Each structure stands twice: as C-alpha cells, then as structure tokens.
Amino acid sequence: MRNKPTPPEIEIVGLCKSFAGLRALDQVSTSFRAGRLHALLGENGAGKSTLVKCLMGYYRADSGQILVDGQRHIMRHPSDAHALGLGMVYQHFTLVPQMTVAENFLLGRQSLPAVIDWRAEHSALDQFMEGMPFRLDPRRLVASLAAGEKQKLEILKQLYLGRRFLVLDEPTSVLTPAEADEVLAEMRRLADARQLSVVFITHKLREVMQFAQDVTVLRAGMVAARTAVTATSETGLASLMFGAELAEQKAAAPTRTAMPEQAAYLELEGLHAVGDRGAPAVVGASLSIRPGEIVGIAGVSGNGQKELLEILAGQRQAQAGSVRVGGRAFRGTRGELERWGVSLLLEEPLLNAAVRSMSVMENLALRQFDRPPLAIAGWILKRRALWPFAQALIQRYGIRASSPSAPLETLSGGNVQRTVLARELARPVRLLLMQNPCFGLDVAAASEIRQQILRVRNGGAAVLLISEDLDEVLQLSDRVLVMASGRISYETDRSHADRYVIGRHMTQARARPSP
Amino acid sequence: MTGTFDLGWWGVALAIVAGAMRVSTPYLLVSLGETLTEKSGRVNLGLEGTLVLGAMSAFAIAYLTGSPWLGMLSAGAAGAALGLLHAAISNLPRVNDIAVGIALFIFGIGLAFFLGKPFIEPRATMLPGIPLGNWSASPAIRSAFEISPMFFLGIALAIALEWGLKSTRWGLILRIAGESADAARAIGLSVERIRTFATMAGGFLSGLGGGFLSLYYPGNWNEGLSSGQGLMAIALVIFARWSPLRCFYASLLFGGASAIGPAVQTVGITEGYYLFNAAPYVLTLGLLIYSSSRTRTLAGAPSELSISR
C-alpha cells in the first residue's frame, strides 16, 4: 500500500485546543521519533486523548502545527491521517462484535471488491497472520474473543492496513498484567525493528518504565516534561504527573483496622445464571464475606461479574444456587435491602443506579423518599424535608452541584459517583456491594472514594468489590478472588496476593463461547 | 370451484398450498424489504402504509395506462418515496424512527384512500400468472398452479439477499451501519446515507408487495385490501431473525395460515369461518411469544436497532 521504508516521525508544535471555553491543550509541543515506543503519560483529563485526536484528525486544533517527516500537514479528517500511514487503536474498541474477524479486517480497507471471495480472503488473512506477532482465526466471531484478543485484533488491523505510526489509547486498561506485557513488548519489538513508530497513552508508571523509550508527561493540558525514560525515575514521573503533593497522598496506604473473626454475613452457594444473550454467565459461583472484610473479585470484564452483582441487586434471576444474608435467604427486594442494611454501588451509576433527568436531591432520596422523615404514612411526600436531607449529604460527601435541584446528568462523573455513594451510605450499612466504583474518576476523586470504602469496612460492614482494575482490588481487598468464565477460579488472602499469579488465573479459562 | 369438490379433502390441501404461494408473496416482499432496512439499523414500522399506497398506485397506473407492469413500477416508486421520507425525517437529530414509522403508516393509508377513491369501482388489467399446471386436466390443479412471477422474483430476491449480505461490498457496508454506527463512522462511511438507501430499497419492495395485492391476488383495489399484512410482515422479520431465506419460509407459513379459511370454505365448511381467517393473526401472536424470552435479548438482532439497545 502506502508503505514507506521507515516509519514516520512526527513533530507537534504549540498545539492549542479549547472546548466550550475550557482549555484542553495549551501550547503543547512534543515529538514522536521514528521507530521508538513513546509513552504519553498523564491523569484523566490531562489532555492525552485530545492531543492524539487532534493528531488523528478527529478534532481540529485551534492553533499549532503538526509536522509529519518535517512536512506540515493539516488533519481535517481521520482519512487525512490514514493517508499518511497514521493509525489509532481506541480505548473503546471499534470492532463490530457480531461480525467475524475476517469481516472486521475488511471493513477498514479503502476499496472493497463488489463481490467478496471469502475463501481467497481467508487464506490471504491466514498468510498475513503468519508474519505477525499475534495470530487469530479469521473465521471467529469477534463477540467470542477475550478482551486481550480484541486488542490484538485492533493492532493487527492497523498493521494489515499498512499503518506505520500507531497510537494506542490506554491499550492495557482492559488487559491482565501478562497480556499487557505481551502487547507492549511486541510493540517495542516492532519499533526496534523500525517497522513502526508507536505512541501509547497510559497512566500506569510501571508500563512506562518497563517498555517505553521516550515519555511525554501531560498535566492540565500542558507538557510537564518530555524526556527519555532512562533519564527519569518512577517517583520523578509521579510528581510530574500529579504534582508533588498528590503523589505523596496517593502513596500513603489507607488505614486498615484489625477485625475480629465473625460468622459470614453474605454467603453465595453454587450460583448459576445466564447472560443477556442466553449463554451461561455465572457458573456455580460460591463465596462468603464476613463483617469487616473486603472481598475483591478481579477479572477481565465480561466473565460474569456483572451478572453476579445483578443477582445480588435483585436485577437478574439465578437459575440455581442460593444467596444468604445474615443466615437468611435473600432475593434483593427493597424491603430486604433495607432490613439487612445492603447498599449497592453499581457500575456506570448514571445508567444503572440513578435517574439522570431527576435532580441531585431526588436521586439522593431514592432509597428513603417514602419513609419518615421524608414522607407521611408511606405515601405523602414531604418535599420540604427533602432539601435539608439532601443538603446534609451534599455537604458531607463534597458533591459539587450548582444546586440540589440540578438534574443529575449535569454533574461530572466523579460527582455522580459521590451522589450515589452518599445515597447508599446514608443509612446504616452492613453489606456494601460494588462494581468498578472508581471507573473514569480522576486520581483525587478515586482515592477519596476508596477511603470511604475502607471506612465502611472498618465500621464493621461486609464489602464485595468487583473491579476490572487489579490495582484497586489489590489495594483494598482483605481477600482476593478471581472470576473467569463465570467461575470463581482462584482465591488468596491479602498477604499472598501476587499480580502475575492473579493475572494468569484471569485469563486461564478463555472468555465465554459466543452466543 | 366445482373442481375442488371432486378432489375432496385433497382439494383443501391443494388450496392451502396454492394459497400459501399466492398469499405469501406480499409477506415475502415486505419482510425482505424490512430485513434490508433493519439490517442497516432502522426500523420502518410504516410499511403497512407503504403496502396500501403501493396497492393503490399500482392499480391506478395499471388502470390508466393499461400496463400492469408499469403499475408495479409505480408501486415500487411510491414505496421508495415513502421510504425516503421516513429516512429523511429519521436522519434528523433526536428523531425516533419508530414514531416516524407509525406516523407514515397512518399517512400512507390516508393518502392511498384519498387518491384511490375513484379507482374502487373499475377493473384494471391484472398481472399475468405463469401457468405451470397445464399438464393436468383438472381445472382446480390448473388454477392452483398458475403462479405469479412475483413469487419467483421473491424467491430469487431472498436467495440473492442472503448471499449478498454476506458476500458483497454493499452487504458488508449495510451490516456495519446496522451493527455499529461508530465503527461505520470511524471508517468514513455515512451511516445516514446507508440507512436512507436501505429504507428506500425496503420501501420499494413493500410497494411491489402492495402492487401484487391489487393487481394479482386478491386483484382489486379497496380500502380493506391489506388488513394488517404489512404489520405482520414486520413481526415476521423478527421471527425469521433477520435472515432473508428464513423470511421466505416464514412467509410461506403465514401464507398457508391465511389460506386455511378460504380453503375449508371450498369444501363447504362455513362454520367458524371467521375463526379460520384469524389464523395468521393468532400465528403472529404465538410466534412472537415463542421467540421472546425474559432472560435473553434476541439473537441476531442488529445491534443498532432502537429495539435492541
């Protein structure tokens, strides 16, 4: 195709970009050298994605220049970037799940033949895979691939299209540590062989230190540093990324008080359930949690964690097995949730656990709106009592909203999360069930919410933490479980938890078969 | 009619088979059209209106020009025009395709009744059938095996679409739009344009289905002509799981069910006539209940459809 002998080199000079008056990029200058693995490091909201989207032609920069091999180019549209051999792998996969690997390969091609000869295409793809770092069967349905395989497919697709400069947007966020290492090591190998220039976006310092050659640190839309990795250290990068103060705060381990041994408060026994497409999602899961204990479930998303939590939340029916809370059968009805002090923090609360167009105040009252003091006799609502009730929670949890009556959807992600957390912790908690509680939050908000979780644990509640973020599971849990293919496949306690052993169990059983 | 009496209960079976082929044609054309539209990620619920407008246009043009083929063409064109209208409105931001479909359903019927008033009485030139029963002396068999070319066109289309959706450029592009609008945009396709084309093609086929109603079977134009066949064809697409070939089998099944009433009438059973005529509606309900589930989403549904999101 448009292959050149060496991968392109890119120079960015004084790039600025604002959204609705908010400065996302402020005079950003950096360069991505040919045949190097370059890390773009920064916190959520530091401008990493905006920068690469300007480079790829998704956004038009307000000012500044992009030079490819010393030539100035204006990226109006992704196809401009593609024509220069620049490609990007997005954080949210752009694959079409209900199509095969081969079909997904063909999609990006500039010119598709009017009639597709599948036999020839399949054998051509098999041949292409021969020379590639990763291999996949072109006949498989993408929906049946594990997250790691999807990431590999995205990268393969870019190589298949002849791209010589790759941007990977948080490539390891959905991968296990071993998979992340494999992908990044391969990228480094391709860069060293001068087949590719690679830029990867990350907020994980370990990956930068281990694999990258160059690093650009972004903070609040500005370049905090650009340097060779050998010329810096992990602590140096951390303070560049967060500012010295926060880096210290992040490093400080949260307190964890010793708890007496008690009988289990939540017990799951041989739970079975099917997922939305009818395939088995939870397969014989059993676990128990004692008061004052955080049990973390690690796992690649889509291995039954969501369905497991939905059973506990009363949103999905189990086909077999039992759920017991405080020794009694539990079905997740509203009355039971209240009686046993069960609180829920579901993932993506704006979608799953709140009413987006209702006000902050009303969302805060969703659990108690028909109970005194907010209601009389269970059906006459006292709207006047709502305001002070909400005000107290808003203050206590530091929710930033223009007013208690502002619709919830106008709040930032962190504040929506705080609102739901405040609602769930507003009454005595004896069992807290959570999935990805800090997903998409910035470091400050995440560490604050993690502190809250520990406080709930130290207060004697049993806590179930389901998370795709292995660091979070390791940081918070007293015991770590791994869920793979709907089964609890591994269990260890805090002191014996090893991220590589856990990672191996996360991928050992492959993702569920396609529906 | 007298011939059927001679054949006895065999005549009933024959009448059902012949009826299935005859009655299934509009179901087939409409459901193939809707499959195309839904594969692109839109639902066009207005096809009942398209069917009726197609029937009216076909009859009117055939009556005025004397050519049933010209009538069919104008039915297709009227359907495509309604499809274009549906697509153009649905392309606007924050417009729900289902609501637009219902509006066009009513609009299509209303327009057809308004324009079709003068054509209720006269007779137009009908579409010719292909006589495949000439080997038999029995008039019942001869009439049963006089099959419309539109039926064969439907079969050919079902096979072509089944293959084309998988193995042609257009098929792949259509399915990307229906499975992931983001992926389609990411590779530089215009989702709106693809859906507009798919909705127009769907409208064209539904219009042809209407033309079949007024120019072949039952072969006249009146306001009760369609009696919900366009709506049932949409239910049929769900039952057929968005596969053109399965649309064909399902259409035959629906056609057969619709033919039960008239068929048993020919052997003199008049009791419960209306009950037999309700067979296709009962079948629709039954199949929808059968293919639904409390615990799983529909397998095979294009992911971008507003009903599967």
CSV table of N, CA and C in Angstrom, one decimal, chain A residues 58 77-78 82 90 94-100 103 106-108 110-118 157 274-279 316-317, chain B residues 163 165-177 179-180 182-189 294-303:
chain,number,residue,atom,x,y,z
A,58,TYR,N,-9.4,13.9,14.3
A,58,TYR,CA,-10.8,13.8,14.9
A,58,TYR,C,-11.3,15.2,15.3
A,77,HIS,N,-9.6,15.4,8.8
A,77,HIS,CA,-10.5,14.2,8.9
A,77,HIS,C,-9.5,13.0,9.1
A,78,PRO,N,-10.0,12.0,9.8
A,78,PRO,CA,-9.2,10.8,10.1
A,78,PRO,C,-8.6,10.3,8.8
A,82,HIS,N,-4.9,8.8,8.0
A,82,HIS,CA,-4.7,7.4,7.4
A,82,HIS,C,-3.9,7.5,6.2
A,90,TYR,N,-8.4,2.6,19.5
A,90,TYR,CA,-9.2,3.3,20.6
A,90,TYR,C,-9.3,2.5,21.8
A,94,THR,N,-13.4,-0.4,18.4
A,94,THR,CA,-14.2,0.0,17.2
A,94,THR,C,-14.6,-1.3,16.4
A,95,LEU,N,-14.4,-2.4,17.0
A,95,LEU,CA,-14.7,-3.7,16.3
A,95,LEU,C,-16.2,-3.8,16.3
A,96,VAL,N,-16.7,-4.6,15.3
A,96,VAL,CA,-18.1,-4.9,15.2
A,96,VAL,C,-18.3,-6.3,15.8
A,97,PRO,N,-18.9,-6.4,17.0
A,97,PRO,CA,-18.9,-7.7,17.7
A,97,PRO,C,-19.6,-8.8,16.9
A,98,GLN,N,-20.7,-8.5,16.2
A,98,GLN,CA,-21.5,-9.6,15.6
A,98,GLN,C,-21.0,-9.9,14.2
A,99,MET,N,-19.7,-9.6,13.9
A,99,MET,CA,-19.1,-9.9,12.7
A,99,MET,C,-17.8,-10.8,12.9
A,100,THR,N,-17.4,-11.4,11.9
A,100,THR,CA,-16.2,-12.3,12.1
A,100,THR,C,-14.9,-11.5,12.1
A,103,GLU,N,-14.2,-10.3,8.6
A,103,GLU,CA,-15.1,-9.2,8.1
A,103,GLU,C,-14.6,-7.9,8.7
A,106,LEU,N,-11.7,-6.5,6.8
A,106,LEU,CA,-12.0,-5.9,5.6
A,106,LEU,C,-12.6,-4.5,5.7
A,107,LEU,N,-13.3,-4.3,6.8
A,107,LEU,CA,-14.0,-3.1,7.0
A,107,LEU,C,-13.2,-1.8,6.7
A,108,GLY,N,-12.0,-1.8,7.2
A,108,GLY,CA,-11.2,-0.6,7.1
A,108,GLY,C,-10.6,-0.4,5.8
A,110,GLN,N,-9.7,0.6,2.1
A,110,GLN,CA,-10.2,1.8,1.3
A,110,GLN,C,-11.2,1.3,0.2
A,111,SER,N,-10.8,0.2,-0.5
A,111,SER,CA,-11.7,-0.2,-1.6
A,111,SER,C,-12.0,-1.7,-1.4
A,112,LEU,N,-13.3,-1.9,-1.1
A,112,LEU,CA,-13.7,-3.3,-1.0
A,112,LEU,C,-14.2,-3.8,-2.4
A,113,PRO,N,-13.9,-5.0,-2.7
A,113,PRO,CA,-14.4,-5.5,-4.0
A,113,PRO,C,-15.9,-5.6,-4.0
A,114,ALA,N,-16.6,-5.5,-5.1
A,114,ALA,CA,-18.0,-5.5,-5.1
A,114,ALA,C,-18.5,-6.9,-4.6
A,115,VAL,N,-17.9,-7.9,-5.0
A,115,VAL,CA,-18.2,-9.2,-4.6
A,115,VAL,C,-17.0,-9.8,-3.8
A,116,ILE,N,-17.3,-10.3,-2.6
A,116,ILE,CA,-16.1,-10.7,-1.8
A,116,ILE,C,-16.0,-12.2,-1.9
A,117,ASP,N,-14.8,-12.7,-2.3
A,117,ASP,CA,-14.5,-14.1,-2.4
A,117,ASP,C,-13.9,-14.5,-1.0
A,118,TRP,N,-14.8,-15.1,-0.2
A,118,TRP,CA,-14.4,-15.3,1.2
A,118,TRP,C,-13.2,-16.3,1.3
A,157,LYS,N,-5.2,-5.2,12.8
A,157,LYS,CA,-6.0,-4.5,11.8
A,157,LYS,C,-5.2,-3.3,11.2
A,274,VAL,N,-27.8,-17.1,33.5
A,274,VAL,CA,-27.4,-16.9,32.1
A,274,VAL,C,-27.4,-15.4,31.8
A,275,GLY,N,-26.6,-15.0,30.8
A,275,GLY,CA,-26.4,-13.6,30.5
A,275,GLY,C,-27.5,-13.1,29.5
A,276,ASP,N,-27.4,-11.9,29.0
A,276,ASP,CA,-28.5,-11.3,28.2
A,276,ASP,C,-28.7,-12.1,26.9
A,277,ARG,N,-27.7,-12.7,26.4
A,277,ARG,CA,-27.8,-13.5,25.1
A,277,ARG,C,-28.1,-14.9,25.4
A,278,GLY,N,-28.4,-15.3,26.6
A,278,GLY,CA,-28.8,-16.7,26.9
A,278,GLY,C,-27.7,-17.6,27.2
A,279,ALA,N,-26.4,-17.2,27.1
A,279,ALA,CA,-25.3,-18.1,27.3
A,279,ALA,C,-25.1,-18.1,28.8
A,316,ARG,N,-31.5,-9.7,38.4
A,316,ARG,CA,-31.4,-10.8,37.5
A,316,ARG,C,-31.7,-12.1,38.3
A,317,GLN,N,-32.4,-13.0,37.7
A,317,GLN,CA,-32.8,-14.2,38.4
A,317,GLN,C,-31.7,-15.3,38.3
B,163,TRP,N,-27.2,-14.2,0.2
B,163,TRP,CA,-25.8,-14.3,-0.3
B,163,TRP,C,-25.2,-12.9,-0.2
B,165,LEU,N,-25.8,-10.2,1.5
B,165,LEU,CA,-25.5,-9.6,2.8
B,165,LEU,C,-24.2,-10.1,3.3
B,166,LYS,N,-23.8,-11.3,2.9
B,166,LYS,CA,-22.6,-11.9,3.4
B,166,LYS,C,-21.4,-11.6,2.5
B,167,SER,N,-21.6,-11.6,1.2
B,167,SER,CA,-20.5,-11.7,0.3
B,167,SER,C,-20.4,-10.5,-0.7
B,168,THR,N,-21.1,-9.5,-0.4
B,168,THR,CA,-20.8,-8.3,-1.3
B,168,THR,C,-20.4,-7.1,-0.5
B,169,ARG,N,-19.8,-6.2,-1.2
B,169,ARG,CA,-19.4,-5.0,-0.6
B,169,ARG,C,-20.6,-4.2,0.1
B,170,TRP,N,-21.7,-4.2,-0.7
B,170,TRP,CA,-22.9,-3.5,-0.2
B,170,TRP,C,-23.4,-4.1,1.0
B,171,GLY,N,-23.4,-5.5,1.0
B,171,GLY,CA,-23.9,-6.2,2.2
B,171,GLY,C,-23.1,-5.9,3.4
B,172,LEU,N,-21.8,-5.9,3.3
B,172,LEU,CA,-21.0,-5.7,4.4
B,172,LEU,C,-21.2,-4.2,4.9
B,173,ILE,N,-21.2,-3.3,4.0
B,173,ILE,CA,-21.4,-1.9,4.4
B,173,ILE,C,-22.7,-1.7,5.2
B,174,LEU,N,-23.8,-2.3,4.6
B,174,LEU,CA,-25.1,-2.3,5.2
B,174,LEU,C,-25.1,-2.8,6.7
B,175,ARG,N,-24.4,-3.9,6.8
B,175,ARG,CA,-24.3,-4.6,8.1
B,175,ARG,C,-23.5,-3.8,9.1
B,176,ILE,N,-22.5,-3.1,8.7
B,176,ILE,CA,-21.7,-2.3,9.6
B,176,ILE,C,-22.6,-1.2,10.2
B,177,ALA,N,-23.3,-0.6,9.3
B,177,ALA,CA,-24.2,0.5,9.7
B,177,ALA,C,-25.2,0.0,10.8
B,179,GLU,N,-24.8,-2.8,12.7
B,179,GLU,CA,-24.2,-3.4,13.9
B,179,GLU,C,-23.4,-2.4,14.8
B,180,SER,N,-22.8,-1.4,14.1
B,180,SER,CA,-22.1,-0.4,14.9
B,180,SER,C,-21.9,0.9,14.1
B,182,ASP,N,-20.8,3.6,15.2
B,182,ASP,CA,-19.5,4.2,15.5
B,182,ASP,C,-18.4,3.6,14.6
B,183,ALA,N,-18.4,2.3,14.4
B,183,ALA,CA,-17.4,1.7,13.6
B,183,ALA,C,-17.6,2.2,12.1
B,184,ALA,N,-18.8,2.3,11.7
B,184,ALA,CA,-19.0,2.8,10.3
B,184,ALA,C,-18.5,4.2,10.1
B,185,ARG,N,-18.7,5.0,11.1
B,185,ARG,CA,-18.2,6.4,11.0
B,185,ARG,C,-16.7,6.4,11.1
B,186,ALA,N,-16.2,5.5,11.9
B,186,ALA,CA,-14.7,5.5,12.1
B,186,ALA,C,-14.0,5.2,10.8
B,187,ILE,N,-14.7,4.4,9.9
B,187,ILE,CA,-14.0,4.1,8.6
B,187,ILE,C,-14.5,5.0,7.5
B,188,GLY,N,-15.2,6.0,7.9
B,188,GLY,CA,-15.6,7.1,6.9
B,188,GLY,C,-16.8,6.8,6.1
B,189,LEU,N,-17.7,5.9,6.6
B,189,LEU,CA,-19.0,5.7,5.9
B,189,LEU,C,-20.0,6.7,6.5
B,294,ARG,N,-37.6,-13.9,28.6
B,294,ARG,CA,-37.5,-12.9,29.7
B,294,ARG,C,-36.0,-12.7,30.0
B,295,THR,N,-35.2,-13.7,29.7
B,295,THR,CA,-33.8,-13.7,30.2
B,295,THR,C,-32.8,-13.4,29.2
B,296,ARG,N,-33.2,-13.4,27.9
B,296,ARG,CA,-32.2,-13.1,26.9
B,296,ARG,C,-32.7,-12.1,25.9
B,297,THR,N,-31.7,-11.4,25.3
B,297,THR,CA,-32.1,-10.5,24.2
B,297,THR,C,-32.2,-11.3,22.9
B,298,LEU,N,-32.8,-10.8,21.9
B,298,LEU,CA,-33.0,-11.5,20.6
B,298,LEU,C,-31.7,-11.8,20.0
B,299,ALA,N,-31.4,-13.1,19.7
B,299,ALA,CA,-30.2,-13.4,19.0
B,299,ALA,C,-30.3,-12.9,17.5
B,300,GLY,N,-29.3,-12.4,17.0
B,300,GLY,CA,-29.3,-12.0,15.6
B,300,GLY,C,-29.8,-10.6,15.3
B,301,ALA,N,-30.4,-9.9,16.3
B,301,ALA,CA,-30.9,-8.6,16.1
B,301,ALA,C,-29.8,-7.6,15.8
B,302,PRO,N,-29.9,-6.8,14.7
B,302,PRO,CA,-28.8,-5.8,14.5
B,302,PRO,C,-28.7,-4.9,15.8
B,303,SER,N,-27.4,-4.7,16.2
B,303,SER,CA,-27.2,-4.1,17.5
B,303,SER,C,-27.7,-2.6,17.5
